[in-house]
XYZ file of N, CA and C in Angstrom:
555
model
N 79.362 148.537 145.329
C 78.393 147.451 145.625
C 79.319 146.043 146.544
N 78.217 145.010 147.237
C 79.058 144.092 147.866
C 78.855 142.849 147.215
N 79.899 142.195 147.323
C 80.080 140.642 146.637
C 80.265 139.600 147.805
N 79.642 138.753 147.709
C 79.933 137.313 148.635
C 80.186 136.088 147.833
N 81.513 135.507 147.733
C 81.647 134.007 147.275
C 81.677 133.182 148.122
N 81.255 131.969 147.923
C 81.272 130.588 148.863
C 82.122 129.750 148.373
N 83.181 129.204 149.018
C 83.947 128.212 148.536
C 83.431 126.745 148.004
N 83.808 126.563 147.252
C 83.587 125.335 146.464
C 83.831 124.094 146.912
N 85.469 124.182 147.306
C 86.036 122.977 147.467
C 86.255 122.608 149.164
N 86.328 123.606 149.851
C 86.254 123.378 151.117
C 85.432 124.606 151.671
N 84.989 124.507 153.276
C 84.153 125.793 153.787
C 84.895 126.853 153.896
N 84.740 127.892 152.983
C 85.353 129.039 152.858
C 84.498 130.040 152.573
N 84.511 131.391 152.656
C 83.692 132.496 152.442
C 84.423 133.686 152.227
N 84.409 134.343 150.984
C 84.946 135.742 150.886
C 84.000 137.063 150.726
N 83.974 137.929 151.124
C 83.017 139.269 151.188
C 83.905 140.613 150.910
N 83.434 140.865 149.749
C 84.288 142.376 149.451
C 83.101 143.450 149.357
N 83.684 144.900 149.577
C 82.979 145.951 148.905
C 83.853 146.389 148.061
N 83.136 146.606 147.043
C 83.779 147.225 145.633
C 83.389 148.552 145.344
N 83.884 149.250 144.797
C 83.718 150.262 143.876
C 84.625 150.550 142.853
N 83.728 150.567 141.651
C 84.484 150.710 140.083
C 84.170 151.755 139.545
N 85.088 152.087 138.609
C 84.779 153.340 137.457
C 85.129 152.595 136.356
N 85.336 153.157 135.093
C 85.488 152.238 134.158
C 86.524 150.878 133.916
N 87.872 151.307 134.423
C 88.748 150.384 134.861
C 89.373 150.343 136.081
N 89.118 151.599 136.795
C 89.483 151.834 138.022
C 88.801 150.847 139.007
N 89.469 150.341 140.345
C 88.703 149.614 141.249
C 89.134 150.185 142.468
N 88.514 149.762 143.398
C 88.899 150.083 145.172
C 88.142 149.008 145.669
N 88.613 148.285 146.490
C 87.644 146.967 147.353
C 88.789 146.943 148.755
N 87.756 146.560 149.623
C 88.130 145.679 150.693
C 87.219 144.767 151.287
N 88.408 143.772 151.800
C 87.502 142.279 151.843
C 88.087 141.497 152.734
N 87.481 140.437 153.207
C 87.918 139.336 154.005
C 87.510 138.258 153.574
N 88.348 137.090 154.068
C 88.424 135.796 153.935
C 88.264 135.077 154.879
N 87.300 134.129 155.280
C 87.387 132.769 156.288
C 87.585 131.530 155.940
N 88.612 130.664 156.103
C 88.930 129.294 155.674
C 88.948 128.512 156.691
N 88.284 127.410 156.687
C 88.524 126.406 157.554
C 89.802 125.447 157.171
N 90.409 124.678 158.032
C 91.452 123.828 157.698
C 90.696 122.791 156.765
N 91.789 122.257 155.917
C 91.328 121.304 154.837
C 92.755 120.759 154.810
N 92.507 119.665 153.648
C 93.862 118.885 153.162
C 94.938 119.816 152.559
N 94.851 120.897 152.283
C 95.665 122.017 151.921
C 96.448 122.868 152.816
N 95.860 122.977 153.853
C 96.293 124.116 154.630
C 95.388 124.063 155.934
N 96.128 124.916 156.952
C 95.244 125.382 158.388
C 94.207 126.529 158.048
N 93.211 126.190 159.101
C 92.388 127.443 159.236
C 92.992 128.773 159.223
N 92.386 129.767 158.640
C 92.923 131.023 158.853
C 91.736 131.761 158.240
N 92.427 133.260 158.479
C 91.094 134.545 158.041
C 92.077 135.515 157.611
N 91.489 136.246 156.777
C 92.390 137.346 156.064
C 91.798 138.479 155.631
N 92.251 139.614 155.943
C 91.381 140.883 155.355
C 92.339 141.455 154.286
N 92.259 142.262 153.476
C 92.489 142.775 152.123
C 92.005 143.920 151.671
N 92.704 144.955 151.022
C 92.332 145.865 150.703
C 93.144 146.344 149.482
N 92.632 146.588 147.985
C 93.336 146.844 146.780
C 92.845 148.094 146.363
N 93.720 148.655 145.512
C 93.435 149.785 144.628
C 94.261 149.725 143.315
N 93.329 150.383 142.384
C 93.942 150.348 141.253
C 93.941 151.561 140.415
N 94.641 152.268 139.410
C 94.542 153.519 139.037
C 93.553 153.597 137.778
N 93.515 154.754 137.126
C 92.403 155.013 136.128
C 92.599 153.819 135.186
N 94.200 153.486 134.804
C 94.131 152.379 133.680
C 93.988 150.821 134.127
N 93.680 150.698 135.635
C 93.602 149.226 135.947
C 94.608 148.748 136.714
N 95.692 149.429 136.475
C 96.945 148.953 136.969
C 96.881 148.875 138.675
N 97.420 148.061 139.341
C 97.237 148.160 140.533
C 98.325 149.046 141.147
N 97.802 149.843 141.973
C 98.959 150.940 142.573
C 99.103 150.219 144.200
N 98.389 149.903 144.962
C 98.328 149.251 146.217
C 97.594 148.230 146.650
N 98.437 147.185 147.410
C 97.680 146.032 148.018
C 97.944 146.177 149.468
N 96.997 145.628 150.404
C 97.174 145.408 151.743
C 96.654 143.933 152.328
N 97.418 143.052 152.575
C 96.859 141.777 153.346
C 97.209 141.687 154.707
N 96.333 141.152 155.393
C 96.607 140.770 156.708
C 96.040 139.181 156.957
N 96.947 138.193 157.205
C 96.362 136.988 157.726
C 96.731 136.560 159.255
N 95.350 135.915 159.668
C 95.697 135.379 161.246
C 95.292 133.980 161.148
N 96.281 132.687 161.908
C 95.927 131.527 161.906
C 96.566 131.217 163.447
N 96.227 129.881 163.549
C 96.764 129.695 165.189
C 98.272 129.653 165.320
N 99.203 130.209 164.128
C 100.471 130.240 164.392
C 100.732 131.524 164.884
N 99.891 132.523 164.251
C 100.329 133.968 164.425
C 99.519 134.893 163.853
N 100.048 136.174 163.543
C 99.256 137.292 162.704
C 100.237 137.834 161.785
N 100.113 138.008 160.557
C 100.995 138.449 159.589
C 100.296 139.653 158.855
N 101.054 140.061 157.896
C 101.074 141.447 156.981
C 101.508 141.554 156.168
N 101.235 142.270 154.995
C 102.047 142.506 153.783
C 101.712 143.845 153.107
N 102.263 144.775 152.831
C 101.801 145.918 151.982
C 102.962 145.928 150.610
N 102.036 146.142 149.750
C 102.617 145.969 148.081
C 102.333 147.334 147.663
N 103.040 148.148 147.269
C 102.743 149.280 146.709
C 103.420 149.412 145.216
N 103.005 149.869 143.980
C 103.574 149.792 142.673
C 103.734 151.420 142.223
N 104.988 151.894 141.848
C 105.081 153.139 141.574
C 104.685 153.241 140.225
N 104.633 154.624 139.410
C 104.305 154.727 138.276
C 105.481 153.993 137.287
N 106.397 153.892 137.527
C 107.583 153.422 136.797
C 107.345 152.053 136.872
N 106.692 151.359 137.562
C 106.614 150.047 137.567
C 107.172 149.219 138.660
N 107.993 149.789 139.728
C 108.655 149.397 140.889
C 107.732 148.911 141.703
N 107.817 147.646 142.442
C 107.139 147.112 143.755
C 107.707 147.621 144.887
N 106.947 147.720 145.824
C 107.700 147.884 147.425
C 106.881 146.771 147.845
N 107.806 145.870 148.652
C 107.027 144.747 149.324
C 107.269 145.002 150.766
N 106.868 144.917 151.698
C 106.743 145.419 153.331
C 106.102 144.458 153.993
N 107.100 143.545 154.645
C 106.296 142.860 155.769
C 106.409 143.107 156.958
N 106.890 144.397 157.198
C 106.949 144.876 158.101
C 108.342 145.380 159.091
N 109.215 144.795 158.166
C 110.447 144.839 158.363
C 111.708 145.738 157.437
N 110.861 146.699 156.712
C 111.576 147.244 155.751
C 111.120 146.665 154.232
N 110.851 147.679 153.339
C 110.271 147.356 152.331
C 111.819 146.765 151.057
N 111.185 145.959 150.388
C 112.199 145.454 149.545
C 111.421 145.864 148.267
N 112.639 145.993 146.966
C 112.207 146.836 145.775
C 112.277 145.872 144.882
N 111.374 145.405 143.799
C 111.765 144.656 142.715
C 110.702 145.048 141.484
N 110.990 144.188 140.555
C 109.951 144.987 139.451
C 108.958 144.038 138.939
N 108.970 142.676 139.473
C 108.404 141.460 139.194
C 107.825 141.332 137.629
N 109.429 141.601 137.011
C 109.200 141.649 135.494
C 107.747 142.486 135.012
N 107.862 143.536 135.510
C 106.731 144.257 134.762
C 105.216 144.138 135.099
N 104.819 143.233 136.323
C 103.878 143.020 136.357
C 102.938 144.041 136.966
N 101.622 144.008 136.512
C 100.328 144.998 136.669
C 99.615 145.043 137.707
N 99.440 143.513 137.896
C 98.484 142.961 138.583
C 99.066 142.064 139.871
N 97.868 141.861 140.827
C 98.143 140.973 142.120
C 97.329 140.056 141.973
N 97.389 138.836 142.828
C 96.403 137.734 142.969
C 96.708 137.218 144.390
N 96.100 137.628 145.205
C 95.712 136.570 146.205
C 95.207 135.384 146.540
N 96.225 134.746 147.208
C 95.306 132.947 146.985
C 94.234 132.925 147.692
N 93.008 131.999 147.170
C 91.961 131.744 147.590
C 90.967 133.260 147.237
N 91.221 134.284 146.830
C 90.532 135.510 147.085
C 90.064 135.694 145.432
N 89.077 135.216 145.318
C 88.219 135.426 143.718
C 88.156 136.700 143.270
N 88.393 137.927 144.068
C 88.116 139.175 143.507
C 89.290 139.332 142.759
N 90.396 138.934 142.867
C 91.661 139.446 142.539
C 91.663 139.075 141.143
N 90.815 138.105 140.498
C 90.842 137.755 139.271
C 89.873 138.761 138.315
N 89.253 139.466 138.782
C 88.548 140.548 138.094
C 89.623 141.496 137.607
N 90.416 141.805 138.244
C 91.890 142.890 138.229
C 92.417 143.034 136.818
N 93.158 141.655 136.167
C 93.390 141.763 134.623
C 92.265 141.786 133.801
N 90.961 140.786 134.022
C 90.095 141.100 133.335
C 89.512 142.393 132.628
N 89.614 143.323 133.895
C 88.964 144.729 133.569
C 89.968 145.430 133.051
N 91.193 145.658 133.394
C 92.378 146.249 133.086
C 92.541 146.201 131.445
N 92.226 144.815 130.976
C 92.845 144.382 129.811
C 91.524 144.348 128.812
N 90.251 144.846 129.697
C 88.895 145.071 128.604
C 88.621 143.734 127.991
N 88.913 142.313 128.673
C 88.409 141.139 128.329
C 87.169 140.915 128.041
N 86.004 141.603 128.744
C 84.855 141.225 128.529
C 84.393 141.924 126.969
N 85.253 142.859 126.252
C 84.867 143.652 125.234
C 85.779 142.916 124.122
N 86.814 142.631 124.478
C 87.672 142.083 123.249
C 88.404 140.774 123.223
N 87.870 139.950 122.461
C 88.293 138.520 122.510
C 90.083 138.693 122.304
N 90.569 137.974 123.419
C 92.587 138.235 123.174
C 92.853 137.153 124.148
N 94.027 136.982 124.223
C 95.213 135.943 124.929
C 96.191 136.956 125.538
N 96.470 136.863 126.656
C 97.212 137.410 127.521
C 98.129 136.529 128.251
N 99.450 136.657 128.493
C 99.972 135.807 129.239
C 100.854 136.954 130.107
N 100.519 136.740 131.330
C 100.773 138.013 132.330
C 102.042 137.776 133.404
N 102.892 138.534 133.872
C 103.449 138.349 135.080
C 102.654 138.769 136.284
N 102.521 137.855 137.065
C 101.403 138.529 138.296
C 102.439 138.248 139.681
N 102.018 139.299 140.538
C 102.488 139.195 141.895
C 101.754 138.319 142.727
N 102.163 137.278 143.140
C 101.171 136.179 143.915
C 101.450 136.582 145.429
N 100.533 136.617 146.143
C 100.651 136.391 147.427
C 99.848 135.067 147.939
N 100.646 134.410 148.793
C 100.063 133.095 149.349
C 99.344 133.407 150.336
N 98.345 132.755 150.820
C 97.570 132.590 151.959
C 97.882 131.404 152.509
N 97.783 131.387 153.957
C 97.973 132.339 155.257
C 99.411 132.677 155.172
N 100.432 132.189 154.445
C 101.904 132.690 155.136
C 102.457 134.147 154.403
N 101.622 134.242 153.512
C 102.060 135.862 152.924
C 103.339 135.970 152.032
N 103.691 134.938 151.664
C 104.967 134.871 150.806
C 104.504 135.416 149.583
N 105.454 136.517 148.950
C 104.904 136.915 147.692
C 106.462 136.627 146.715
N 105.543 135.998 145.667
C 106.733 135.700 144.527
C 105.819 135.846 143.078
N 106.503 135.809 141.906
C 106.209 136.094 140.528
C 105.811 134.847 140.005
N 104.782 134.982 139.588
C 104.040 133.385 138.686
C 103.455 134.040 137.326
N 103.238 133.270 136.327
C 102.656 133.539 134.921
C 101.278 133.165 134.872
N 100.780 133.932 134.753
C 98.933 133.658 134.184
C 98.494 134.146 133.064
N 97.542 133.062 132.272
C 97.223 133.441 131.357
C 95.917 133.554 131.355
N 95.127 134.922 130.772
C 93.813 135.210 130.840
C 93.648 135.151 129.195
N 92.309 134.452 128.910
C 91.943 134.232 127.429
C 90.619 134.564 126.998
N 90.081 135.394 126.506
C 88.500 135.395 126.404
C 88.151 134.990 125.011
N 86.820 134.757 125.104
C 86.137 134.242 123.696
C 85.238 134.963 123.319
N 84.620 134.877 122.223
C 83.589 135.597 121.520
C 82.601 135.902 122.726
N 82.029 134.830 123.309
C 81.471 134.760 124.494
C 82.133 135.473 125.474
N 82.037 137.008 125.542
C 82.774 137.798 126.728
C 82.505 137.448 128.112
N 81.506 136.681 128.313
C 81.488 136.554 129.909
C 82.058 135.429 130.666
N 82.992 134.764 129.623
C 83.622 133.444 129.839
C 85.191 134.035 129.936
N 85.849 134.024 130.715
C 87.441 134.024 130.637
C 87.887 132.753 131.021
N 88.956 132.374 130.287
C 89.533 131.177 130.531
C 90.867 131.453 131.183
N 91.306 131.138 132.381
C 92.304 131.476 133.606
C 93.533 130.128 133.544
N 94.597 130.327 133.386
C 95.611 129.238 133.401
C 96.903 129.856 134.204
N 97.181 129.088 135.061
C 98.434 128.885 135.640
C 99.049 127.650 136.265
N 100.074 127.592 135.458
C 101.201 126.300 135.224
C 100.077 125.158 134.560
N 99.690 124.241 135.345
C 98.871 123.017 134.650
C 97.624 123.101 135.103
N 97.003 124.606 135.879
C 95.885 124.092 136.260
C 95.029 125.324 135.369
N 93.705 125.338 135.104
C 93.199 125.787 134.396
C 91.213 125.740 134.778
N 91.087 127.122 134.602
C 89.509 127.092 135.215
C 88.696 128.193 134.008
N 87.406 127.710 133.678
C 86.794 128.793 132.843
C 85.847 129.881 133.831
N 86.264 131.175 133.975
C 85.512 131.972 134.932
C 84.194 132.443 134.173
N 83.211 132.566 134.796
C 82.170 133.200 134.469
C 82.098 134.659 135.183
N 81.614 135.537 134.232
C 81.722 136.843 135.057
C 80.209 137.786 134.685
N 80.525 138.636 135.353
C 79.260 139.642 135.452
C 79.496 140.825 134.249
N 78.626 141.552 134.000
C 78.781 142.680 133.252
C 79.858 143.406 133.617
N 80.234 143.697 134.758
C 81.191 144.372 135.401
C 82.833 143.803 135.464
N 82.662 142.482 135.025
C 84.128 142.033 134.848
C 84.839 141.363 136.124
N 83.127 141.243 137.137
C 83.194 140.511 138.384
C 83.201 139.180 138.235
N 83.480 138.299 139.200
C 83.713 136.706 139.081
C 82.570 136.223 139.655
N 81.398 135.550 138.831
C 80.467 135.128 139.290
C 80.290 133.426 139.608
N 81.415 132.745 138.988
C 81.916 131.384 139.179
C 83.193 131.027 138.602
N 84.014 130.544 139.726
C 85.309 130.030 139.428
C 85.531 128.532 139.883
N 84.860 127.704 139.119
C 85.184 126.411 139.090
C 85.959 125.799 140.289
N 85.584 125.138 140.924
C 86.769 124.325 141.954
C 86.986 125.205 143.149
N 86.739 126.507 142.867
C 87.147 127.441 144.124
C 86.269 128.187 144.915
N 85.341 128.956 143.788
C 84.053 129.539 144.592
C 83.189 129.917 143.589
N 82.065 130.383 144.314
C 80.903 130.698 143.405
C 80.126 131.848 144.264
N 79.574 132.882 143.466
C 79.254 134.169 144.021
C 77.637 133.655 144.508
N 77.369 134.400 145.653
C 76.168 134.277 146.164
C 75.324 135.487 146.459
């Protein structure tokens, strides 16, 4: 399937080709963002793959802005060890057992924990360690995010720090509306 999201708070567009199974997902996408108060204009491309259980196995991100071009590759082993490579050799870390990746401004990545944890079908709250990739600089660090589903499984509350948003999802767990960030068109 092809999915497209239009930015809510500034001119931004994300498009992705997504192939899904029960919990497995593979996607390639692109994001174009204009300059705003949060940062410079940039474009980024990504690819992501999860295994049969929905755990991320690899992510590749490339970003371009007026300063230059950067890329990062993240690979997660079956044992939960992450290799992070910005092109100068890989660094190993476990990111406290993180099973998911979140790429800044990219709505697609919010579907990963929703699908992996089955939040469309089972009301639950999960506080998760998350590998976070900031755009456009491609810094990689650990954050904590909470995903909480309610009996209305098409809405999942997402929290990171002081920020909270109610994500509206389709039947596949893909984001339809992320208030303040983007809406699917």
